[in-house]
XYZ file of C-alpha atoms in Angstrom:
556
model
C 154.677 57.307 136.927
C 152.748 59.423 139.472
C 155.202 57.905 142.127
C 158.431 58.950 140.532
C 156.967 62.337 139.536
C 156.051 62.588 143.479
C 159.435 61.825 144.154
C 160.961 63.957 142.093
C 158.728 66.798 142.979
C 159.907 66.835 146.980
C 163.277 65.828 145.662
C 163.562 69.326 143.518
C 161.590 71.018 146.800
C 164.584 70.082 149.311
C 166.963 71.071 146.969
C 165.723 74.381 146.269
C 164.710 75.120 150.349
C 168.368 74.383 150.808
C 170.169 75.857 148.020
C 167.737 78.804 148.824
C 169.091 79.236 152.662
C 172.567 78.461 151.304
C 173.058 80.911 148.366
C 170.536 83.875 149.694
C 169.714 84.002 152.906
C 172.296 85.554 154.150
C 173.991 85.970 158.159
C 172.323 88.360 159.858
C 173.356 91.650 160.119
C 172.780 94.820 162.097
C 170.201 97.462 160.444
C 171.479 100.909 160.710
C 168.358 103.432 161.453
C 168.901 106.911 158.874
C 167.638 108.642 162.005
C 169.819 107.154 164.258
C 172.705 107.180 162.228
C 172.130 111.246 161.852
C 172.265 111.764 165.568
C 175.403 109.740 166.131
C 177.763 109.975 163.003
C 177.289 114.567 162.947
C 181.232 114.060 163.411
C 181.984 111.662 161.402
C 185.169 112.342 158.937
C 185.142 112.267 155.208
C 186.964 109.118 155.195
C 184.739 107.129 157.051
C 181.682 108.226 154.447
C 183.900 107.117 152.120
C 184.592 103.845 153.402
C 180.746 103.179 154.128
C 180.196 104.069 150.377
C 183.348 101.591 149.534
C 181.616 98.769 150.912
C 178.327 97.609 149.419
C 176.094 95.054 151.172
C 173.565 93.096 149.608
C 170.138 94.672 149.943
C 168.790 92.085 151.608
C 171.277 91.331 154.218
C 170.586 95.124 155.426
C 167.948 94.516 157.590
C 167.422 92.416 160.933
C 166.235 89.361 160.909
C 162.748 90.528 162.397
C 162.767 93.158 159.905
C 163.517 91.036 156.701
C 160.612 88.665 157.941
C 158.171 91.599 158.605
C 159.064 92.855 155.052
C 158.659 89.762 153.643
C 155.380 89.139 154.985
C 153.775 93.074 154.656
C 150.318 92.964 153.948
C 148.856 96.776 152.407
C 147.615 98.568 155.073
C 145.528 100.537 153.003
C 143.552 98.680 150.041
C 145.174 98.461 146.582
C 142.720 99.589 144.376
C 142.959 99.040 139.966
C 143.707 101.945 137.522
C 142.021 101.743 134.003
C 144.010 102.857 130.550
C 142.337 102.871 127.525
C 143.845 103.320 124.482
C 142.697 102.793 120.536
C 144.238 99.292 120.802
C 143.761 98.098 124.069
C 142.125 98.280 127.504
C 144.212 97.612 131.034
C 143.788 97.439 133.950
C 146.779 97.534 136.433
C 146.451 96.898 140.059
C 148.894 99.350 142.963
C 149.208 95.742 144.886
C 152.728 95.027 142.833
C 151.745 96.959 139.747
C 151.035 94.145 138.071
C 148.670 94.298 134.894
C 144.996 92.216 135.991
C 143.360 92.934 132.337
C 144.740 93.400 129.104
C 141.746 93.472 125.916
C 142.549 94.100 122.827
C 139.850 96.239 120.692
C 140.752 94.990 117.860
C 140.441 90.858 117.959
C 137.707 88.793 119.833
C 137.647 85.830 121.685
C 135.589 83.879 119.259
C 133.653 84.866 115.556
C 130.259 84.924 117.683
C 128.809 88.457 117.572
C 128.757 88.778 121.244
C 132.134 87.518 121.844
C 134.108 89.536 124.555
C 137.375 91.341 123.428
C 140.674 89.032 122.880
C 142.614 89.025 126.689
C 146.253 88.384 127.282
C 146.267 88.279 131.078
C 144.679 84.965 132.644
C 146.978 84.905 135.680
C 145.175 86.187 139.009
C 147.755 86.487 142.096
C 149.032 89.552 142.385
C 152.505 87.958 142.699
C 151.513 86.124 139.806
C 150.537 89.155 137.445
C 152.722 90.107 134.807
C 155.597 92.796 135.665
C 156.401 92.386 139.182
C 160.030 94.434 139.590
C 162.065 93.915 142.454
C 166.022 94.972 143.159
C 168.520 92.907 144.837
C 169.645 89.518 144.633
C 166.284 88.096 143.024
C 162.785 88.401 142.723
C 161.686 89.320 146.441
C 158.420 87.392 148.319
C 157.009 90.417 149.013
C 154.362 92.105 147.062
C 154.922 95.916 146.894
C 152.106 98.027 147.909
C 152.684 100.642 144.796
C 150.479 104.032 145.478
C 149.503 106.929 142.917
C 147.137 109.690 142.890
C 145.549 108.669 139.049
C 142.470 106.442 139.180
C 141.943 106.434 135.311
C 143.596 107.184 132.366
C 142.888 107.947 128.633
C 144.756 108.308 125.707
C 143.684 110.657 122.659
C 144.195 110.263 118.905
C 148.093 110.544 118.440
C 148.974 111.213 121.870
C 150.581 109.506 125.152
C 149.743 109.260 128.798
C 152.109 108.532 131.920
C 150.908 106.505 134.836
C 153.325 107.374 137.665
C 153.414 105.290 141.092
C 155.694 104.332 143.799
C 156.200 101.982 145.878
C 159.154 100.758 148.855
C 160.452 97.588 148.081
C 162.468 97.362 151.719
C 163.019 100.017 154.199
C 165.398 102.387 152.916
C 164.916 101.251 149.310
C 162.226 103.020 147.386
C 161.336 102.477 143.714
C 159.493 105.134 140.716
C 157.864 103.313 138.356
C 156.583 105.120 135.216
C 154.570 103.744 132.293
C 154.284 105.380 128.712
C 151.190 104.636 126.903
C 150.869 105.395 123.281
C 147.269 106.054 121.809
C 148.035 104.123 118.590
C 150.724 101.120 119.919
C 150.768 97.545 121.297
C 153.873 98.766 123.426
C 154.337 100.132 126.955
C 157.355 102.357 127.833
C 158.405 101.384 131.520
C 161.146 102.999 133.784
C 161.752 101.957 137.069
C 164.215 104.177 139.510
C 165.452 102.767 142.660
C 166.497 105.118 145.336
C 168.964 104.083 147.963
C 167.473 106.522 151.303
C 169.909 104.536 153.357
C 173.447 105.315 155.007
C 174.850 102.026 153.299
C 175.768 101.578 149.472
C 173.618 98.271 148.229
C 174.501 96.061 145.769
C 171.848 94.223 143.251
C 170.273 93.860 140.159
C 167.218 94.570 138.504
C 164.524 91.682 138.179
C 161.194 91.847 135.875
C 158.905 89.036 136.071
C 156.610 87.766 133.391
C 154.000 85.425 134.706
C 151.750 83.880 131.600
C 149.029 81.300 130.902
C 147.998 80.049 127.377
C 146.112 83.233 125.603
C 143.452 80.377 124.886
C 142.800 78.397 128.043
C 140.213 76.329 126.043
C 142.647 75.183 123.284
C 143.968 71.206 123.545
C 147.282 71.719 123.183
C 147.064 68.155 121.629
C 145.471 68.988 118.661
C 147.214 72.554 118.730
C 150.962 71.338 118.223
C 151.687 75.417 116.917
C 154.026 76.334 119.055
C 152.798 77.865 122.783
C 155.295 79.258 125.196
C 158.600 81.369 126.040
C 160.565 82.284 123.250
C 164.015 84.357 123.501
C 165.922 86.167 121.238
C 169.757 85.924 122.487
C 172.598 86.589 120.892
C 171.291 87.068 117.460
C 169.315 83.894 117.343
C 165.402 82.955 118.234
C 165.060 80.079 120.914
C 161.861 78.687 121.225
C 161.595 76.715 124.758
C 158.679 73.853 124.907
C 157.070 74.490 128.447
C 157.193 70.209 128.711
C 160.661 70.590 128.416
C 160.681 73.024 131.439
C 158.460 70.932 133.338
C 160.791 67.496 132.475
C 163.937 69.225 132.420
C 163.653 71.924 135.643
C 164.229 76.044 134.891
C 166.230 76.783 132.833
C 168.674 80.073 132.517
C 169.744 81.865 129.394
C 172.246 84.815 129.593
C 174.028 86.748 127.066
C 173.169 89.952 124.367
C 169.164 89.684 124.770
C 167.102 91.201 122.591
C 163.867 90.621 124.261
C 162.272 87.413 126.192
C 158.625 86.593 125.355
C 155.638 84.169 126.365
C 153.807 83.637 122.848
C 151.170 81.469 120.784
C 150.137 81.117 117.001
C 148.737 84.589 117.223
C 149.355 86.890 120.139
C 152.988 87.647 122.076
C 153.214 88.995 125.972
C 157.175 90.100 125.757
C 159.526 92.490 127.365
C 162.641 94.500 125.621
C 165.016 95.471 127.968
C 167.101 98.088 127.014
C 170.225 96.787 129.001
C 173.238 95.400 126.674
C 173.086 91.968 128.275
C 170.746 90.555 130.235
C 169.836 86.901 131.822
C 166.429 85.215 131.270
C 165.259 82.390 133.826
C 162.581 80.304 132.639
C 160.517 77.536 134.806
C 157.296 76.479 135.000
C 154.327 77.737 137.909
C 151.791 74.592 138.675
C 150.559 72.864 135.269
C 150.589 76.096 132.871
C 151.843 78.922 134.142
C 155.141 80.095 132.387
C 157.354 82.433 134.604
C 160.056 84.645 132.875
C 162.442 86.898 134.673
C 164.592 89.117 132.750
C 167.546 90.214 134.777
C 170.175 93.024 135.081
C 173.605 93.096 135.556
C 174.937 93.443 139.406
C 175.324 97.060 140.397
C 175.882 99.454 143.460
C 173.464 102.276 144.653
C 175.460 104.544 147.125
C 173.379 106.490 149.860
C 171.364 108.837 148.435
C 171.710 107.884 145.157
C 169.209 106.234 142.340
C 169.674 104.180 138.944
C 167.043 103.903 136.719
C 166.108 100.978 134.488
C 164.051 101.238 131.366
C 162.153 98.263 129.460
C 159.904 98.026 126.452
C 156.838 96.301 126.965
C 154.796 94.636 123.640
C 151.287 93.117 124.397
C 149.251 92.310 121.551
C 149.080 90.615 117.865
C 151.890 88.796 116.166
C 151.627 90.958 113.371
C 154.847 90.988 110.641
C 154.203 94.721 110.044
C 153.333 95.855 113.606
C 156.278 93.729 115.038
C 159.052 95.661 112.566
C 157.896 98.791 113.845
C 158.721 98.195 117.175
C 162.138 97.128 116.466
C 164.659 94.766 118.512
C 164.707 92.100 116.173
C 160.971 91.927 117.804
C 159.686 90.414 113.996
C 161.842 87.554 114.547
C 159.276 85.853 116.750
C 157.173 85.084 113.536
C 159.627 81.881 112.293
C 158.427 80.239 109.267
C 161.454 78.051 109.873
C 164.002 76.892 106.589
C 160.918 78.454 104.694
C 161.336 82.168 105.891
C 162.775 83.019 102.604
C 159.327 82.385 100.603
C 156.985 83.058 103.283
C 157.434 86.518 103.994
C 157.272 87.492 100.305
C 153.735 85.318 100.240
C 152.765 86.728 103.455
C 153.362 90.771 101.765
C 151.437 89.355 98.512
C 148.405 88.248 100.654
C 147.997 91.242 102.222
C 148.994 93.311 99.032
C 145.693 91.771 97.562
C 143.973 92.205 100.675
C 144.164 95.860 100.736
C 142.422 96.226 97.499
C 139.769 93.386 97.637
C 139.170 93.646 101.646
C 138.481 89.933 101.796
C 141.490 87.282 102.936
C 139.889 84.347 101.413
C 139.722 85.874 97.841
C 143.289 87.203 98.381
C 144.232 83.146 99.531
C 142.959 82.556 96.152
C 145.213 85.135 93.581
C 148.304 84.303 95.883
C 147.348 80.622 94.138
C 146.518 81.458 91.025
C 150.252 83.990 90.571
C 152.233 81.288 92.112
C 150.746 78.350 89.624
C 151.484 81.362 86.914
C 154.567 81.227 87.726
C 155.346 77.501 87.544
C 153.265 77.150 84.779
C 155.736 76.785 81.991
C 157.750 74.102 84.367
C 154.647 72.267 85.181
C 153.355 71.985 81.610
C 156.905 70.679 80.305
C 156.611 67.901 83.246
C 153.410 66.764 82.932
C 153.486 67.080 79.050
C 156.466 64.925 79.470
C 154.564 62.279 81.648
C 151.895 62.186 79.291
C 154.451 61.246 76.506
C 156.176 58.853 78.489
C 152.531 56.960 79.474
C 152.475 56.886 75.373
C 155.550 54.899 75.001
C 155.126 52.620 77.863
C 154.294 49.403 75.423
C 157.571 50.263 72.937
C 159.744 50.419 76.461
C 158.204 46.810 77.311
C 159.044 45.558 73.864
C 162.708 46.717 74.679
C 163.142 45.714 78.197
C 161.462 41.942 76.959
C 163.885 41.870 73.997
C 167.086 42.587 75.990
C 166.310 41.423 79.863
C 169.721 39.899 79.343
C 171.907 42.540 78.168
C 171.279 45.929 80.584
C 173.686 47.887 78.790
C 171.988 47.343 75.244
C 168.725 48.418 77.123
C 169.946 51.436 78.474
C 171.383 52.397 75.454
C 167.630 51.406 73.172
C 166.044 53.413 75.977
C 168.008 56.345 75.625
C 167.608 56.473 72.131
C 163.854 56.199 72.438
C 164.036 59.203 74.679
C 165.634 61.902 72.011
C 163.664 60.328 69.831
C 160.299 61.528 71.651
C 162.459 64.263 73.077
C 161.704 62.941 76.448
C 163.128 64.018 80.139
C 162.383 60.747 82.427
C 162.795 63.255 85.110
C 161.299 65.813 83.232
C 157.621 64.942 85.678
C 159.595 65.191 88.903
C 161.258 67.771 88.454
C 157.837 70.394 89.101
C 157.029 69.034 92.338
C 160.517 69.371 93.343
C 160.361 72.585 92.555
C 157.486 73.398 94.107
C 157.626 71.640 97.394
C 159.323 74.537 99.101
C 156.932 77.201 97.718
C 153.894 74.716 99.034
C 155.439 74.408 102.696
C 155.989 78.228 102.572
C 152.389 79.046 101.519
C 151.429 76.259 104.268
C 153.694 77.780 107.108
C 152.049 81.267 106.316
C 148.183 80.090 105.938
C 148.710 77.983 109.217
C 150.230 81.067 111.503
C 149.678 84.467 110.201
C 146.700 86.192 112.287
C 145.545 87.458 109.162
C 143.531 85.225 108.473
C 142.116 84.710 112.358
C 138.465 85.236 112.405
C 138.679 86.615 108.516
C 135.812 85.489 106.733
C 135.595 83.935 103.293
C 131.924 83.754 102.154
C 128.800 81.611 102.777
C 129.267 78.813 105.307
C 133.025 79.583 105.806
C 133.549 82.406 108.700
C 136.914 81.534 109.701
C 140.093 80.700 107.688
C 142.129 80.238 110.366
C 139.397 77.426 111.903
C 138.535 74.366 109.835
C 135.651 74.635 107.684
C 132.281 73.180 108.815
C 128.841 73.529 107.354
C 126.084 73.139 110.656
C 123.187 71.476 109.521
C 121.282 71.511 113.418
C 122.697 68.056 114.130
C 126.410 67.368 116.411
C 128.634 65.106 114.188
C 130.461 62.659 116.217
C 133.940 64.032 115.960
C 133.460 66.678 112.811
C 130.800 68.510 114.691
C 129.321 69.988 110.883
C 130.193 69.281 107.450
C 133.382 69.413 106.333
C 132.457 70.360 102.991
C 135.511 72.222 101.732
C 137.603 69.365 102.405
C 135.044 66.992 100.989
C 135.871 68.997 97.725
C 139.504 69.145 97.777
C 139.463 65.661 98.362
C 137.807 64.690 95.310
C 139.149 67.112 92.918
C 142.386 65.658 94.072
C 140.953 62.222 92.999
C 139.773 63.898 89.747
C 143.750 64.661 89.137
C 144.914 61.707 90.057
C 142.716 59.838 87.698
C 144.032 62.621 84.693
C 147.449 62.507 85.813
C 149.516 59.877 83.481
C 151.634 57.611 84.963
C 154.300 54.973 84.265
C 153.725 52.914 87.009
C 151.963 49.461 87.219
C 148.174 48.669 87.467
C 149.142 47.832 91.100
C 150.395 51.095 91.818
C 148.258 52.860 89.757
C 145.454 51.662 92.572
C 147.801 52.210 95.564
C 147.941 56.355 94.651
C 144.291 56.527 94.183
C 144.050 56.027 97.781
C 146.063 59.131 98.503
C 143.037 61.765 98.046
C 141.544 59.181 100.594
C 144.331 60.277 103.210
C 144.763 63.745 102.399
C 140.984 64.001 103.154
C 141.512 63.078 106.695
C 144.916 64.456 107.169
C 142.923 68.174 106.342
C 140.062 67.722 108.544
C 140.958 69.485 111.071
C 143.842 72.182 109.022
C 142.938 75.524 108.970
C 140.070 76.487 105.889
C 142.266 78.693 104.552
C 145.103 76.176 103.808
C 142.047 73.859 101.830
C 140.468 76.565 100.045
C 144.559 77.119 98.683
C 144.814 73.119 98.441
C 141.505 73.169 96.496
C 142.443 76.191 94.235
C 144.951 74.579 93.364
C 144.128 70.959 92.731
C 141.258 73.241 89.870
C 144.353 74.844 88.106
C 146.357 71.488 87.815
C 143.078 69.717 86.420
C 142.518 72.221 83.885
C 146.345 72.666 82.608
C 145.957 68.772 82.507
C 143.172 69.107 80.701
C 144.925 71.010 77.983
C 147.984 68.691 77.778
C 146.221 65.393 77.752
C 144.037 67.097 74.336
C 147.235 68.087 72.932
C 149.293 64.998 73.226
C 146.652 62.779 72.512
């Protein structure tokens, strides 16, 4: 395996060296000096500047060889040094070598529950070339790391206000760039504009490229046990792609092109993405190493004649996957949080949660009402079907008299059985047809205690500090495996058990025995799920035991 991955590995590597000097690197061509080109062309007609702003060459193909490999290969001659923003939200820190952003901390989420746990960061990529929002013009995203330079060392925002960080850089010789970033005291986003000035005597053609280098926001997470999605996501042409970062790895890069509304690098909880503002736009995706995820978000091809500029302007969004915060910001942006065929019931349980929220200030109590309305609602439905069970379990010995007294004649014993039903004014479906019901509104409720950051780091009570993290009560000793007590789980397990033993049923002795064991598997099967998804499981499991309860004393 490590053989054919080797191979396939040097295999990609030639390709790309060659299809790289084939497609890009152009014939070389004679660089025209501004200064030079003053002196000589004073006399020049109007109809030769018209021609040489007629014909566009690429940007890179401008310069000498000597001079593309010297541009290539620049190294600052004066040292980059890091400017600080701090806003209400956030703290940055962007560096003038590319004007890439080294820090981003979020004041409002942590690392861990621990009391002295740093603020959450985004940004775990260290290269400057690596760093998210490297910009370059041309014909792709250029090996050389602009040396961007401004005047501001640090920068904060007040209550309600903005602040601009300016800078500029030259991405070639001739070819200068603006770049300006918006920061708003009380947003996750970024406003940035780039302009790129053509100070040459030739009109260049290119695009505009923004790269988005990312690791996992959770380095320390097994993405085996985490199987929540982690990775680029896209939103193109009116539809969310997810792309598995395996895949990219397995598959090669992978380009995407059409009406985009933004491109994205984002977990169970936090999103890294960029809007462009462009109509269309074209995302390449690949893989960096074992975990880095590279997106760049491309431009359509345009020409810059002498003297002239065009400006490009992006949306930036670092921070929470947060329904409310992501609808504010627009661009289909919300879209990102995909509870899947479930959507429909999710984002109505997901409002109630934090409708209760807002009143009671704790998430785990607010888990708990969101259980108790929707088993309200399916009350009436779920009483009819398990009153109907119960009555069914009742008439199991007159149903074996029938099916004994006509094994031979299955029509006679349809019709007897039939008969016995209006007689009891029974439903044989009447018990399945709850848990049909409420299947969907389970996975919905499941998709939103699993993924909304809500309930990161939100505490219940006692023992239970996290709803987002399985529950586990330390008692000074390391569990093989468990680490603490599950005790929450321990108790859904066996009031599930409790049901299961009040629960009627039609079915044999035999199976009878079989579906005790299921509390047995759900036990282990919820180990490791988030607390708040047990403590609804659990709440639950209570209300179905008492409304059995009540049915089994009426019936009986």
């Amino acid at each position: 395996m490590e053989t054919k991955r080797a191979f396939t590995a040097i295999m990609l590597s030639l390709m790309i060296l060659l299809g790289y000097q084939y497609f890009f690197v152009p014939p070389p061509q004679e660089f025209v000096d501004p200064a030079l080109q003053e002196q000589t062309e004073k006399s020049a007609t109007i109809s030769s500047e018209i021609t040489s702003r007629a014909t566009p060459v690429d940007t890179y193909s401008a310069l000498s060889p000597d001079e593309s490999l010297a541009a290539n290969e620049l190294t600052p001659a004066v040292t980059a040094k890091d400017i600080t923003v701090i806003t209400s939200q956030y703290t940055a820190v962007i560096s003038e070598n590319g004007g890439g952003i080294k820090s981003f901390k979020l004041h409002n989420y942590k690392e861990s529950t621990k009391a002295d746990s740093p603020l959450k960061q985004l940004i775990f990529t260290e290269q400057a070339s690596d760093l998210p929002l490297q910009f370059s013009w041309g014909n792709g995203i250029s090996s050389k790391t602009p040396l961007y330079q401004t005047n501001q060392q640090n920068i904060q925002t007040s209550p309600g206000q903005q602040a601009v960080l300016s800078m500029a850089a030259s991405l070639l010789p001739g070819l200068e760039v603006e770049r300006s970033l918006v920061f708003s005291d009380d947003s996750y986003t970024i406003d940035l504009e780039f302009t790129v000035r053509n100070n040459t005597v030739q009109a260049l053609q290119g695009a505009p490229y923004l790269k988005n280098t990312n690791r996992p926001f959770d380095p320390k997470a097994d993405k085996n046990i985490n199987f929540l999605f982690t990775g680029p996501a896209v939103y193109l042409n009116d539809a969310l792609e997810e792309i598995k970062p395996d895949d990219l790895q397995d598959d090669g890069p992978k380009t995407l092109s059409g009406k985009l509304s933004w491109a994205a690098y984002e977990d169970t909880y936090f999103l890294c993405g960029i809007i462009p503002q462009s109509e269309s736009s074209t995302v390449q995706l690949s893989v960096i190493g074992d975990d880095k995820v590279s997106s760049i978000v491309s431009g359509a091809q345009e020409i810059i004649a002498p003297g002239e500029a065009k400006t490009f302007k992006y949306t930036l969004y670092l921070g929470p996957k947060k329904l409310s915060i992501l609808k504010q910001v627009g661009s289909n942006l919300d879209r990102v949080i995909n509870f899947g065929w479930f959507d429909v019931l999710a984002k109505p349980a997901l409002f109630l949660l934090n409708f209760f929220h807002k009143y009671i200030g704790n998430y785990g109590i607010a888990v708990i009402l969101v259980t108790v309305l929707f088993k309200l609602l399916f009350w009436p439905i779920t009483h009819k079907g398990m009153k109907s069970m119960k009555t069914m379990q009742k008439i199991q010995p007159k149903m074996a008299k029938l099916r004994e007294k006509f094994k031979d004649d299955k029509e006679r014993l349809n019709q007897e059985m039939i008969t016995l039903y209006k007689t009891y004014k029974i439903n044989p479906l009447g018990g399945c047809l709850p848990m049909v019901l409420q299947i969907p509104v389970f996975f919905a409720l499941y998709k939103v205690l699993l993924q909304t950051i809500e309930l990161r780091h939100a505490p219940f009570m006692l023992w239970i500090t996290d709803l987002s993290a399985p529950d586990r009560l330390p008692i000074g000793l390391d569990i093989p495996y468990l680490g603490g007590i599950p005790v929450l789980t321990l108790l859904m397990g066996a009031s599930m058990f409790l049901q299961q033993k009040m629960t009627p049923t039609a079915a044999d002795p035999t199976q009878a025995k079989i579906m005790l064991f299921l509390p047995v598997i759900f036990t282990f099967m919820f180990l490791n799920f988030a607390s708040g998804l047990v403590l609804y499981w659990f709440i639950n499991n209570l209300l179905s035991i008492c409304q059995q309860y009540f049915i089994n004393k009426s019936v009986d």
